[in-house]
Coordinates of C-alpha atoms (C1' of nucleotides) in Angstrom, one line a residue:
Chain A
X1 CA 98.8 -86.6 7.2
X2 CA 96.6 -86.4 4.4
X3 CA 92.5 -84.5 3.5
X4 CA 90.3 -87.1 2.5
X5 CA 87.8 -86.6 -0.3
X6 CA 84.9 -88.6 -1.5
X7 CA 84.1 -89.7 -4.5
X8 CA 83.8 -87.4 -7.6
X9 CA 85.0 -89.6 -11.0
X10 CA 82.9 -91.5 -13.2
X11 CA 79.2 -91.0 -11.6
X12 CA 77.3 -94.4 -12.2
X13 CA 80.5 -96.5 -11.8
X14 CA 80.6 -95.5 -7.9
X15 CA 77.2 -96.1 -8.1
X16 CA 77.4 -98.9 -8.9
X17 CA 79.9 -100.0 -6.4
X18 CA 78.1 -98.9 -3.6
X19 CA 74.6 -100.7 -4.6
X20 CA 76.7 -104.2 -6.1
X21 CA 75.1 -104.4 -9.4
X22 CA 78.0 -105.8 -11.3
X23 CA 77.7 -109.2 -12.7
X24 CA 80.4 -111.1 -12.2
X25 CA 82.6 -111.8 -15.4
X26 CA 82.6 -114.9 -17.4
X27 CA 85.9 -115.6 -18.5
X28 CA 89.6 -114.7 -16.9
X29 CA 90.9 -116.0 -13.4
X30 CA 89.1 -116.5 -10.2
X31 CA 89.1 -113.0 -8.5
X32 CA 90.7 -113.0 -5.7
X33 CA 89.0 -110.0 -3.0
X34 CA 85.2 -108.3 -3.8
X35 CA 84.3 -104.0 -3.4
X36 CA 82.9 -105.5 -0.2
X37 CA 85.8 -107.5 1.2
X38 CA 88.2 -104.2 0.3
X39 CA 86.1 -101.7 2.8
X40 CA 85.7 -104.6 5.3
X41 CA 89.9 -104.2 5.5
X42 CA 89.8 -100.5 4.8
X43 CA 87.5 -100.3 7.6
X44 CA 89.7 -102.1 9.9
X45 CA 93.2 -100.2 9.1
X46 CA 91.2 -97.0 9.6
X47 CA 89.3 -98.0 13.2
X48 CA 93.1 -99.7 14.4
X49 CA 95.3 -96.6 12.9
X50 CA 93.4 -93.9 11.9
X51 CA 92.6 -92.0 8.9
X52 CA 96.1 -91.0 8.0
X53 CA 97.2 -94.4 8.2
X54 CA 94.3 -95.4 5.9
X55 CA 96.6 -96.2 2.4
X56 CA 96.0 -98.2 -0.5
X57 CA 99.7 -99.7 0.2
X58 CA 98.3 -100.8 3.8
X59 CA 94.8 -102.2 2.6
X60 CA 96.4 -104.3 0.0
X61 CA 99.1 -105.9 2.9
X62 CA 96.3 -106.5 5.2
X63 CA 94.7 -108.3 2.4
X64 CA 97.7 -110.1 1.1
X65 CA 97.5 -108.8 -2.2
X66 CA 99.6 -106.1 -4.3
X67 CA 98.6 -102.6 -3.9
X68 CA 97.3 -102.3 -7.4
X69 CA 95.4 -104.8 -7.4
X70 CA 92.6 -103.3 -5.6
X71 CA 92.5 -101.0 -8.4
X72 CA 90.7 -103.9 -10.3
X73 CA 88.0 -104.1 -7.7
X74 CA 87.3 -100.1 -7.1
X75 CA 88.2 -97.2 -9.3
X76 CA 90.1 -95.3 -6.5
X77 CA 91.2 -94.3 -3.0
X78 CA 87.6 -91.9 -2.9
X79 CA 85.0 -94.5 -4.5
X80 CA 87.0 -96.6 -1.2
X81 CA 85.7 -94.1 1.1
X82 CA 82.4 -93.9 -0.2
X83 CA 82.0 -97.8 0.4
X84 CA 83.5 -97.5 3.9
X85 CA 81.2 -94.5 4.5
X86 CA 78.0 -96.4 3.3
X87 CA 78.8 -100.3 5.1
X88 CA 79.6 -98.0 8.4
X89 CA 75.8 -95.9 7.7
X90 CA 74.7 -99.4 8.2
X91 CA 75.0 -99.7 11.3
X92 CA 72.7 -97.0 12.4
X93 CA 69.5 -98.4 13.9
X94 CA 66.7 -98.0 11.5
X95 CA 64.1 -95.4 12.9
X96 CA 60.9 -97.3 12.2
X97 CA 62.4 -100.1 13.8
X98 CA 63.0 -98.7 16.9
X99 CA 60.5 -99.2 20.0
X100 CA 58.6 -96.3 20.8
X101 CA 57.5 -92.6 19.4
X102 CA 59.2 -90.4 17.0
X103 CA 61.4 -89.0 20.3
X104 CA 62.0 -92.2 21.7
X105 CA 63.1 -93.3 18.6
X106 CA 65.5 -90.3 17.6
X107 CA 67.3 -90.3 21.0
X108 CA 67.4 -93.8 20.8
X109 CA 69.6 -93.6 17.0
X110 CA 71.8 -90.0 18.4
X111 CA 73.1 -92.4 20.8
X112 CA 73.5 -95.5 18.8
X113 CA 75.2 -92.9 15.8
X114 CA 77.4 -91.0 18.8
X115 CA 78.5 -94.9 19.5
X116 CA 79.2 -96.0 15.9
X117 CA 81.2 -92.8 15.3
X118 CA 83.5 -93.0 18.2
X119 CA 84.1 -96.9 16.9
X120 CA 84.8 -95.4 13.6
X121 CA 85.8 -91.7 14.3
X122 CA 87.8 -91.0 10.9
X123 CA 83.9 -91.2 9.6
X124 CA 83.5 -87.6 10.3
X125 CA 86.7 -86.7 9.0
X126 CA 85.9 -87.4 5.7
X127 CA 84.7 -84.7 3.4
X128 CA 81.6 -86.3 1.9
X129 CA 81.4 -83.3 -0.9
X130 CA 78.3 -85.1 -2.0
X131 CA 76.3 -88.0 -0.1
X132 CA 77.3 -91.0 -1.9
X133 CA 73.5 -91.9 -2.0
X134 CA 74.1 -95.5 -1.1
X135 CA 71.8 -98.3 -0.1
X136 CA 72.0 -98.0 3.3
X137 CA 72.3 -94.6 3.4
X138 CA 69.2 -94.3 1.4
X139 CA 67.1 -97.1 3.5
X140 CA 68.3 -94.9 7.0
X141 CA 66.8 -92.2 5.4
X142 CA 63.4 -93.8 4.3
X143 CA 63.2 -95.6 7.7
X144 CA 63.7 -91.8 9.2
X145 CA 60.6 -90.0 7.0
X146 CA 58.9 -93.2 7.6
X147 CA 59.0 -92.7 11.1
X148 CA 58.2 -89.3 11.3
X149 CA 54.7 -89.6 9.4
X150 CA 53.1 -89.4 12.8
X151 CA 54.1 -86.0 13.8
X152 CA 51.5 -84.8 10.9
X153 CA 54.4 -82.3 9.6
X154 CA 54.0 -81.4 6.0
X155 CA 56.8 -83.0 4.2
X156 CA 59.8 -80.2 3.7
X157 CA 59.3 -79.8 7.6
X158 CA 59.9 -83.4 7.9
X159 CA 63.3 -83.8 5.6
X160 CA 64.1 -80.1 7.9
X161 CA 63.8 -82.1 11.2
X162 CA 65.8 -84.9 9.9
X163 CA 68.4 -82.8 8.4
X164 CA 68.3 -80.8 11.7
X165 CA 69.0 -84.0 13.9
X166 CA 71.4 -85.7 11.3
X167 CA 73.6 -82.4 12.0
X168 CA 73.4 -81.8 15.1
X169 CA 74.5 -85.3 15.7
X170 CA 77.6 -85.2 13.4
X171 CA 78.4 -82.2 15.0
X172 CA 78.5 -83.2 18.4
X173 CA 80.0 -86.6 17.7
X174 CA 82.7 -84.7 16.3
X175 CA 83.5 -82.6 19.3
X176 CA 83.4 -85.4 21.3
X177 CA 85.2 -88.3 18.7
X178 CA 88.1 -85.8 18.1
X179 CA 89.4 -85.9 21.9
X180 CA 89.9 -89.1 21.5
X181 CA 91.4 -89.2 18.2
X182 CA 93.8 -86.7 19.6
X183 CA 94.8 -89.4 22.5
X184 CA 95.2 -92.1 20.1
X185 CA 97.5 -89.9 18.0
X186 CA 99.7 -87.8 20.2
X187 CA 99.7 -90.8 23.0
X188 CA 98.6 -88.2 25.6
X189 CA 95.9 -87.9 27.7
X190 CA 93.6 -85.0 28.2
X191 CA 95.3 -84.7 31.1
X192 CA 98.5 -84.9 30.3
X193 CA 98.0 -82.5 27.6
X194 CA 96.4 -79.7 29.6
X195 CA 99.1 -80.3 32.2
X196 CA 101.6 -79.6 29.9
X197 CA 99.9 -76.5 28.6
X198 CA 98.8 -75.2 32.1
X199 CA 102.3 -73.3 33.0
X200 CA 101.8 -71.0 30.1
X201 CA 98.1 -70.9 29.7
X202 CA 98.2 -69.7 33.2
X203 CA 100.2 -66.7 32.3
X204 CA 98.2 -66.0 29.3
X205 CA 94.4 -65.9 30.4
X206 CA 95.1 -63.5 33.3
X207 CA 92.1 -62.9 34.9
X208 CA 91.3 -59.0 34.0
X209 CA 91.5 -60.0 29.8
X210 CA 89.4 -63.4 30.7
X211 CA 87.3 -62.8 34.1
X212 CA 84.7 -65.5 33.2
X213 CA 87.4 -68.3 31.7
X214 CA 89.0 -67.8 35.0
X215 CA 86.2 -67.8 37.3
X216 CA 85.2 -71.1 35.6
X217 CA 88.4 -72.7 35.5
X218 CA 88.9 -72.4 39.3
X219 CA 85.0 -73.6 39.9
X220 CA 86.7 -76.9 38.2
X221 CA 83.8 -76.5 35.8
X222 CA 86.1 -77.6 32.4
X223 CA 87.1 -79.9 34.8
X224 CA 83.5 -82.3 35.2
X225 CA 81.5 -80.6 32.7
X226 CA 77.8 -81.9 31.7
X227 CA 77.1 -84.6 28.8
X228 CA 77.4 -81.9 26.0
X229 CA 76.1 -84.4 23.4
X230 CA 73.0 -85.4 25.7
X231 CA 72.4 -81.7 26.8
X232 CA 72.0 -80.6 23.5
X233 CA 70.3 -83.5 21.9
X234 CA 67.3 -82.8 24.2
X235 CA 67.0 -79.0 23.6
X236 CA 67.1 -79.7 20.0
X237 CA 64.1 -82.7 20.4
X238 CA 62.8 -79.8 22.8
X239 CA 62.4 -77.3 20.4
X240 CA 60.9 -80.0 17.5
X241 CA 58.5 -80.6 20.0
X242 CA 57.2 -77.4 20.3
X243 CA 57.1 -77.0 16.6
X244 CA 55.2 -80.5 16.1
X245 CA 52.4 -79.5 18.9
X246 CA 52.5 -75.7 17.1
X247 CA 51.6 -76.8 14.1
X248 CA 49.3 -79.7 15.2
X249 CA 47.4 -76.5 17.0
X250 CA 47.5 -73.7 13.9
X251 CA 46.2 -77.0 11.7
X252 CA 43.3 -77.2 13.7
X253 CA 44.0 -80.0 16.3
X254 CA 44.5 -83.7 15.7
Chain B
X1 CA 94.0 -85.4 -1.3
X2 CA 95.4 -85.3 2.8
X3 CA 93.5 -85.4 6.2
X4 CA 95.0 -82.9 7.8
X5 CA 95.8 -82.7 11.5
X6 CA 96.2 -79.5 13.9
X7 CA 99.0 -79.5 15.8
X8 CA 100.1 -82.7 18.3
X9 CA 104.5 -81.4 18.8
X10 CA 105.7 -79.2 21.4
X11 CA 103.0 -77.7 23.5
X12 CA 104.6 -74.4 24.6
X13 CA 105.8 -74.1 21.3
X14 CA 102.0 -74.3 19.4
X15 CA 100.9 -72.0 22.2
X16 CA 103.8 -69.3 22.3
X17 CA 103.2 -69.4 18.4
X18 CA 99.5 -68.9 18.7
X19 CA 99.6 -65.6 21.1
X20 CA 102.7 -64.3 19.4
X21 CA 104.8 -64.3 22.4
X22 CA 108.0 -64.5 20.9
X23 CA 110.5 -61.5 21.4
X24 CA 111.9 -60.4 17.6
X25 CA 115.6 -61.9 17.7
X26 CA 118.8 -59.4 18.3
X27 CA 121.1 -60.9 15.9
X28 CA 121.0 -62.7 12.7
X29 CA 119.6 -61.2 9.2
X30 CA 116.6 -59.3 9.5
X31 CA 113.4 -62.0 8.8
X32 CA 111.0 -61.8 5.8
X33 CA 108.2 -63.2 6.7
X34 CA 106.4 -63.3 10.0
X35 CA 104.5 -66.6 11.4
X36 CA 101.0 -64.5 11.1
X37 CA 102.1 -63.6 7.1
X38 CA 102.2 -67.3 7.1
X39 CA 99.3 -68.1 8.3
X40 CA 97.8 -65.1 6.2
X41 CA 99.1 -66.9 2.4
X42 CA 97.9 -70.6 3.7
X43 CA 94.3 -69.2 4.4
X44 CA 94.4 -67.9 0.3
X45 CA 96.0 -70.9 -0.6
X46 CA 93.7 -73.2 1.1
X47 CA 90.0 -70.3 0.5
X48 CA 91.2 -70.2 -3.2
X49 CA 92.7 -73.7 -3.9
X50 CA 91.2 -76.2 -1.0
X51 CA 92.6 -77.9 2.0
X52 CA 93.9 -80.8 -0.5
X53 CA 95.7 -78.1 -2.3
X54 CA 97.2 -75.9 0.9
X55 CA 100.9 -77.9 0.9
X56 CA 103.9 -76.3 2.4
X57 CA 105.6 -76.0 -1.3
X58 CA 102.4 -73.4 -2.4
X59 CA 102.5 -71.1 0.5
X60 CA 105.7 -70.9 0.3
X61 CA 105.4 -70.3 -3.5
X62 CA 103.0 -67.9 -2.7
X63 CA 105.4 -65.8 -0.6
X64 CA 107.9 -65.6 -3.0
X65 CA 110.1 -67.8 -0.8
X66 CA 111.8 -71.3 -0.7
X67 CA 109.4 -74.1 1.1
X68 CA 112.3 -75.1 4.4
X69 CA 112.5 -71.3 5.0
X70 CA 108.5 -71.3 6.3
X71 CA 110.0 -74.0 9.3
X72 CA 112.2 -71.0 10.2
X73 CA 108.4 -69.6 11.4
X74 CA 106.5 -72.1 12.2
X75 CA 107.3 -75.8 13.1
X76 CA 105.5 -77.9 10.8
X77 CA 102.3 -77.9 8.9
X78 CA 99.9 -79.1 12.0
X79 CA 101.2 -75.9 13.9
X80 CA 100.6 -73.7 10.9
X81 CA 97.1 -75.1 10.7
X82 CA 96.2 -74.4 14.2
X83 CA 97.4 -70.9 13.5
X84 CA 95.2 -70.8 10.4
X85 CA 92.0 -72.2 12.4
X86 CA 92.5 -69.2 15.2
X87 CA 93.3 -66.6 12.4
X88 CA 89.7 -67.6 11.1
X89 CA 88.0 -68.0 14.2
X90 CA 88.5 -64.5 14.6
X91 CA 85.8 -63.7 12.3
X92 CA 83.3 -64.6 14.5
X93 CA 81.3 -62.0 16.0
X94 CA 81.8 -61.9 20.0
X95 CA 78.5 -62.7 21.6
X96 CA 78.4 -60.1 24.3
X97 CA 79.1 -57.0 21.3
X98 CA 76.0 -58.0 19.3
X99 CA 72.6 -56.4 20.2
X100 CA 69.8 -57.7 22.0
X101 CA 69.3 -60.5 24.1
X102 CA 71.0 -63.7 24.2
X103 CA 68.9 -65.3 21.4
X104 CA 69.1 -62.6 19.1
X105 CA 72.6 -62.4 19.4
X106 CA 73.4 -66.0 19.3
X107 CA 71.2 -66.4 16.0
X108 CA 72.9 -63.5 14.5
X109 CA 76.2 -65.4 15.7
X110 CA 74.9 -68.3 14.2
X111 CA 74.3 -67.0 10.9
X112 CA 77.8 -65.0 10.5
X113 CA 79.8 -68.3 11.6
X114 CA 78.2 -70.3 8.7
X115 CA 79.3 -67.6 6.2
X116 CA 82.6 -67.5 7.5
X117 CA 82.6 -71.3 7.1
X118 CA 81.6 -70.5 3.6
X119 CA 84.5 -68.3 3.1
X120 CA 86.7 -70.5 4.7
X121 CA 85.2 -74.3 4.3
X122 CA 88.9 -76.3 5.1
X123 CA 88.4 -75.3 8.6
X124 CA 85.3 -77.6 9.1
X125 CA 87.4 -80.4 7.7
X126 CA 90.6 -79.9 10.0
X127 CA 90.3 -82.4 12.6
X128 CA 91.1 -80.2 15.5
X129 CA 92.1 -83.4 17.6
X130 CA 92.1 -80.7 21.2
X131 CA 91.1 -77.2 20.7
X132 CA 94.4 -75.3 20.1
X133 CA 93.2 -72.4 22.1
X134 CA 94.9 -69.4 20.6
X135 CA 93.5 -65.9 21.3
X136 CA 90.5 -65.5 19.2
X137 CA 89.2 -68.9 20.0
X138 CA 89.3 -68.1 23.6
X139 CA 87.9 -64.5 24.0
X140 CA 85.3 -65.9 22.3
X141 CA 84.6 -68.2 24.5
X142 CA 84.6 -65.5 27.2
X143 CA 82.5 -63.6 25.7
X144 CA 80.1 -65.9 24.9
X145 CA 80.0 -67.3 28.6
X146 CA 79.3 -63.4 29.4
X147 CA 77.0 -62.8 27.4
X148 CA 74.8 -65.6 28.7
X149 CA 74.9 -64.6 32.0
X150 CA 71.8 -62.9 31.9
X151 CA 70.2 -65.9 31.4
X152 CA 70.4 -67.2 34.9
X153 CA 71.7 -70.2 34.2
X154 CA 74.1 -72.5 36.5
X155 CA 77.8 -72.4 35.2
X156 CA 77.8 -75.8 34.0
X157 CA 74.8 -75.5 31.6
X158 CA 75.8 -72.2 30.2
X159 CA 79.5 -73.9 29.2
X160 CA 76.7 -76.9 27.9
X161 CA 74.8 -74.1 26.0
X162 CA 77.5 -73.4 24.1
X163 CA 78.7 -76.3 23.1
X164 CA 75.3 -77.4 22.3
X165 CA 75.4 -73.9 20.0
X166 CA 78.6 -74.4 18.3
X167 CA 78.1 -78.2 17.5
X168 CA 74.9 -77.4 15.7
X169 CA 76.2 -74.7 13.9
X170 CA 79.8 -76.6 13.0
X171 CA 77.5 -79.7 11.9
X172 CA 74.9 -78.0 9.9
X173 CA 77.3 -75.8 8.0
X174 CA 79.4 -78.6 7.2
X175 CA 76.5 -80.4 5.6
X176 CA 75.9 -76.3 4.0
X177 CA 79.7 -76.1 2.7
X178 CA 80.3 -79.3 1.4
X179 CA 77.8 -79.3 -1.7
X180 CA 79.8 -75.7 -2.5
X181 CA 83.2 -77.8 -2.0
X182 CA 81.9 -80.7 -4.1
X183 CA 81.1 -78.1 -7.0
X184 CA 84.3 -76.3 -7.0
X185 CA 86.3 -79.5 -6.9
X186 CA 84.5 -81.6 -9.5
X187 CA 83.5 -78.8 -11.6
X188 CA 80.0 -79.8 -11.5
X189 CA 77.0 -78.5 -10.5
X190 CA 74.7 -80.1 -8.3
X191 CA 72.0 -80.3 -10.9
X192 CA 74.3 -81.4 -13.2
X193 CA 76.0 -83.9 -11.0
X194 CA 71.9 -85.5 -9.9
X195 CA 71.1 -85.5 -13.7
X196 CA 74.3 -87.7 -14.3
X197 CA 72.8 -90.0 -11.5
X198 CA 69.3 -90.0 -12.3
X199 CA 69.2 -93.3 -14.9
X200 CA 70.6 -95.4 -12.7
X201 CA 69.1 -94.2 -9.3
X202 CA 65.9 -94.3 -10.6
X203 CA 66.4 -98.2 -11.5
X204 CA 67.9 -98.3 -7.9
X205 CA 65.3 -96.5 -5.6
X206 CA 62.6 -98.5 -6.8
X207 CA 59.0 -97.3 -5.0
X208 CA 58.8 -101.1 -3.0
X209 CA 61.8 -100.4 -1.3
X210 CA 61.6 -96.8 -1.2
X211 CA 58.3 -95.6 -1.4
X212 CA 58.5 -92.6 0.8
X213 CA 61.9 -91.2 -0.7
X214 CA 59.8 -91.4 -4.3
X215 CA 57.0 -89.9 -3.2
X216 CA 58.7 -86.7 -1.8
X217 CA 61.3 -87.0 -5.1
X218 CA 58.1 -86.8 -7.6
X219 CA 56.6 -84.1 -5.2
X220 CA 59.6 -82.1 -5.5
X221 CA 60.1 -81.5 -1.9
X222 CA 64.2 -81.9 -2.5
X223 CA 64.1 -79.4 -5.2
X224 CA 62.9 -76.7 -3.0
X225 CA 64.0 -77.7 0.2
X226 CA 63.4 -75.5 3.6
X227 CA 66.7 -73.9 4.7
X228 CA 67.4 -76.9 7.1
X229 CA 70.3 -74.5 8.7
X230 CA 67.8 -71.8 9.8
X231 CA 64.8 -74.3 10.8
X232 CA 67.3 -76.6 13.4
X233 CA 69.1 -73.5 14.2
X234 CA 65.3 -72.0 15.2
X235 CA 64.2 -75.3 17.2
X236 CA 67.4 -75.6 19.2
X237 CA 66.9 -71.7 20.6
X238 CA 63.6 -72.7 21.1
X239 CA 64.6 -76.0 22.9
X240 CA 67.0 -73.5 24.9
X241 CA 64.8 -71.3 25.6
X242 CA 62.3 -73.7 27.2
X243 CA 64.8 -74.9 29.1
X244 CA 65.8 -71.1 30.3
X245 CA 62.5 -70.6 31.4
X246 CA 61.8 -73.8 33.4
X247 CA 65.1 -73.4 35.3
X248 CA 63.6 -70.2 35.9
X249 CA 60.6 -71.3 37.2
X250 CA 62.1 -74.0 39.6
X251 CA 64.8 -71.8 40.8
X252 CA 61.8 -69.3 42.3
X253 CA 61.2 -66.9 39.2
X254 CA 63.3 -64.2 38.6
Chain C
dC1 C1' 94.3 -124.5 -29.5
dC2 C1' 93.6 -119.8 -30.1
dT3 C1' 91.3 -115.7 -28.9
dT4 C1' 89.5 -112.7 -25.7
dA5 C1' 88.2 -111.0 -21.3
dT6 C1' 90.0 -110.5 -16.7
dT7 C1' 93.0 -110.5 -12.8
dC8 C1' 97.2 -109.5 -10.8
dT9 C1' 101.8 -107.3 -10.4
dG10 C1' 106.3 -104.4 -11.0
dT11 C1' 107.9 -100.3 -12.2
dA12 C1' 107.8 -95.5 -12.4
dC13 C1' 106.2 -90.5 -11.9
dG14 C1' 105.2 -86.5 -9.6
dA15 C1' 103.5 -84.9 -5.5
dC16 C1' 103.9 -84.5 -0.3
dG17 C1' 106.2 -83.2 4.8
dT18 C1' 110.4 -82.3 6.6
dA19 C1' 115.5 -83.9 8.5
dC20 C1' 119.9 -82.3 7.7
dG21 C1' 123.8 -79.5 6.7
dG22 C1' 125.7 -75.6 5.0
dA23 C1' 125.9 -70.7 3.2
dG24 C1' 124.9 -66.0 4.0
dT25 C1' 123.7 -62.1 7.3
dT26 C1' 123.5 -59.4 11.4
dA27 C1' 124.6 -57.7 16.4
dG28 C1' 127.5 -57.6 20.2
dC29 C1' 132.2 -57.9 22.1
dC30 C1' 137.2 -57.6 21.9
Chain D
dG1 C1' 138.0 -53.6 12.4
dG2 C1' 137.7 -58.4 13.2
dC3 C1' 135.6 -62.6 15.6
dT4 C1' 132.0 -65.1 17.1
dA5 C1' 127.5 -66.5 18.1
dA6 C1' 122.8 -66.2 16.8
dC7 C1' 119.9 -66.3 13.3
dT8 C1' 117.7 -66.7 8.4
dC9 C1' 117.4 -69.0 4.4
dC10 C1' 117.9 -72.8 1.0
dG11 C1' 119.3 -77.3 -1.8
dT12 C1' 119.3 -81.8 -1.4
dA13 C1' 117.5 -86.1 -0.1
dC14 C1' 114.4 -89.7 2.1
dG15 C1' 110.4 -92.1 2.6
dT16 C1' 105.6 -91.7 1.9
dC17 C1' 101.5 -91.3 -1.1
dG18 C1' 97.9 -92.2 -5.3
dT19 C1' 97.9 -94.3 -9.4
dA20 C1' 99.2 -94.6 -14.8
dC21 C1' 101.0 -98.0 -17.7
dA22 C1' 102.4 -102.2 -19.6
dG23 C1' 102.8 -106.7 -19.3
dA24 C1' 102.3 -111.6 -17.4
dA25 C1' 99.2 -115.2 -15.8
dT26 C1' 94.6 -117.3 -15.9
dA27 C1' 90.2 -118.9 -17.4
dA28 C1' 86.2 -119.6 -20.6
dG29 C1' 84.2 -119.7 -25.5
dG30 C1' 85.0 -120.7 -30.2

DNA sequence: CCTTATTCTGTACGACGTACGGAGTTAGCC
DNA sequence: GGCTAACTCCGTACGTCGTACAGAATAAGG
């Protein structure tokens, strides 16, 4: 049980790491592993075991190798997590590559990002302090302002909407990666776990302190409640909408 | 540097904890502390020191008291954790005690939950696995639900309002916090910590590859950017409220 | 072959959460 | 008052973690 941070030590070094520009070295012995092949098998213990699990003790058994060995390869546990963050940012669908307008386009990568994040849920777990700022992050990002150009929004209004969408995403993935999480860890279902709590919950949200809670609960609403991540996602592309045709208007048409 | 888990032991445990349903003992020497006290010394620890610092040896430090008597109150670190997150969530104004209607009060809800998060930025990192649901977490929730009754909306999409509500604000102020986290724990300042990047990004984001992220660089649209938390917080109301009035029109008018 | 740059490893340190067992403290009962 | 049961508090100890450090093994350049 431990709060992962990202990187904060020597700056160009994790940049570095995350954009591959070291030569390799002349002289000495054959390495062994790369930066690369180190996430691959950090990756892997934290998608198969979780976040807590994620040590540099188990990376180095999965990859047959002493734990401080890795040590050669990347400065530290959070210049590790930056990697992992930045190989798992690529597996976001570019926006400009996607079919369609600039809607089609963004519901088509909240779903595909929803998706990556519940394959690799300790993703938003990690306190990325800083964004790493690595290459794929950084082409994600070009391909999303690329892809916006045809709304005809000045630019800070552009980086806005992308910012807006990038955290709405994450925070809706989260809501609905952490249930899961929870079932992995405690070996419970959601059922299983309100059951267990329903005896005493029961007796503490009595009906004249929590009218509406109640009234819901017996409608079996919590019970078969609406795609929260899809029912926000289109209010939010909704309401940028409405700003693109607003300002397409007060600019004079287009 | 720990992720941190809320609670996954004894369910009726957690919960009596969390609504303080335990009767004060008859016998036995009188207690020190309280599980609430507790809870009260973490939140310092963790608002003064971080999440990576909160460990059950500090708060206990902190309370003048040895680190095994703290498991006298509470059962373990998860379960003081969830009592943290509730002790916090408290903060948050109740929706249906706010003025105006429901988009006034859910902005000015909005607004005050980000500065609490900013007072308090561990809790966005906690993986909150299930929602706890102590007290404060919960009469918010009813209040909320009541306070959007007035909208007119079917049960299922106000629970789906929300949630769509709290995700964008839990995701955006996490993207807020995090640059404030980043400086307090490298000791750095965000210009500080770009201009240490800037030789060798500038060599990296080369205008081929990246020509829109250079153009908006050398037009200094990141220096000044638009509060991204106010704009997606503006175009999700707005999506909601489209959505309000539609339902509004199919359902007959009102 | 010797030097030098690298890779890899074993050991060790100080932190962590917390299980366990025992010492000290109080209230009720005889 | 004395006894016992319930309770609070604490010291010690175990297994985990990240990683500093020092050294051994390995390869290329001179």
């Amino acid at each position: 049980m431990t709060t992962e941070y990202s990187a904060g030590g020597d700056p160009t070094r994790s940049l570095e790491l995350l954009w591959g520009v070291r030569e390799r070295p002349k002289r000495g012995p054959r390495p062994k592993l790369t930066a690369p092949r180190i996430a691959e098998a950090a990756i892997e213990v934290a998608d198969a075991e979780g976040l807590a699990a994620l040590s540099m003790r188990r990376v180095a058994e999965r990859l047959g190798v002493s734990p401080m060995s890795l040590y050669t390869y990347v400065p530290g546990k959070a210049e590790l997590l930056d990697l992992m963050l930045d190989t798992v940012q690529g597996e976001a669908p570019l926006l400009d590559e996607l079919p369609g307008g600039w809607r089609a386009r963004a519901e088509r990568w909240a779903r595909e990002s929803l998706a990556s994040y519940q394959r690799h849920p300790w993703v938003l777990q990690v306190a990325t302090s800083r964004p790493p700022m690595g290459p794929n992050e950084l082409t994600w990002s070009e391909s999303a302002l690329r892809a916006l150009a045809e709304t005809g929004l000045p630019d800070r209004e552009m980086v806005a909407v992308v910012s807006s969408l990038d955290n709405y995403v994450k925070g809706a993935a989260r809501a609905a990666v952490d249930a899961a999480l929870a079932e992995r860890r405690t070996g419970m279902s959601d059922e299983q776990h309100y059951r267990a709590r329903e005896p005493l919950l029961a007796r503490l949200i009595t009906p004249d302190r929590f009218p509406t809670m109640n009234r819901l609960h017996y409608a079996g609403v919590f019970d078969a409640p609406v795609d929260d991540f899809e029912f926000g996602l289109q209010r939010l592309l909704d309401g940028i909408e409405h700003f693109i045709a607003r300002h397409r208007d007060d600019t004079g048409g287009g």
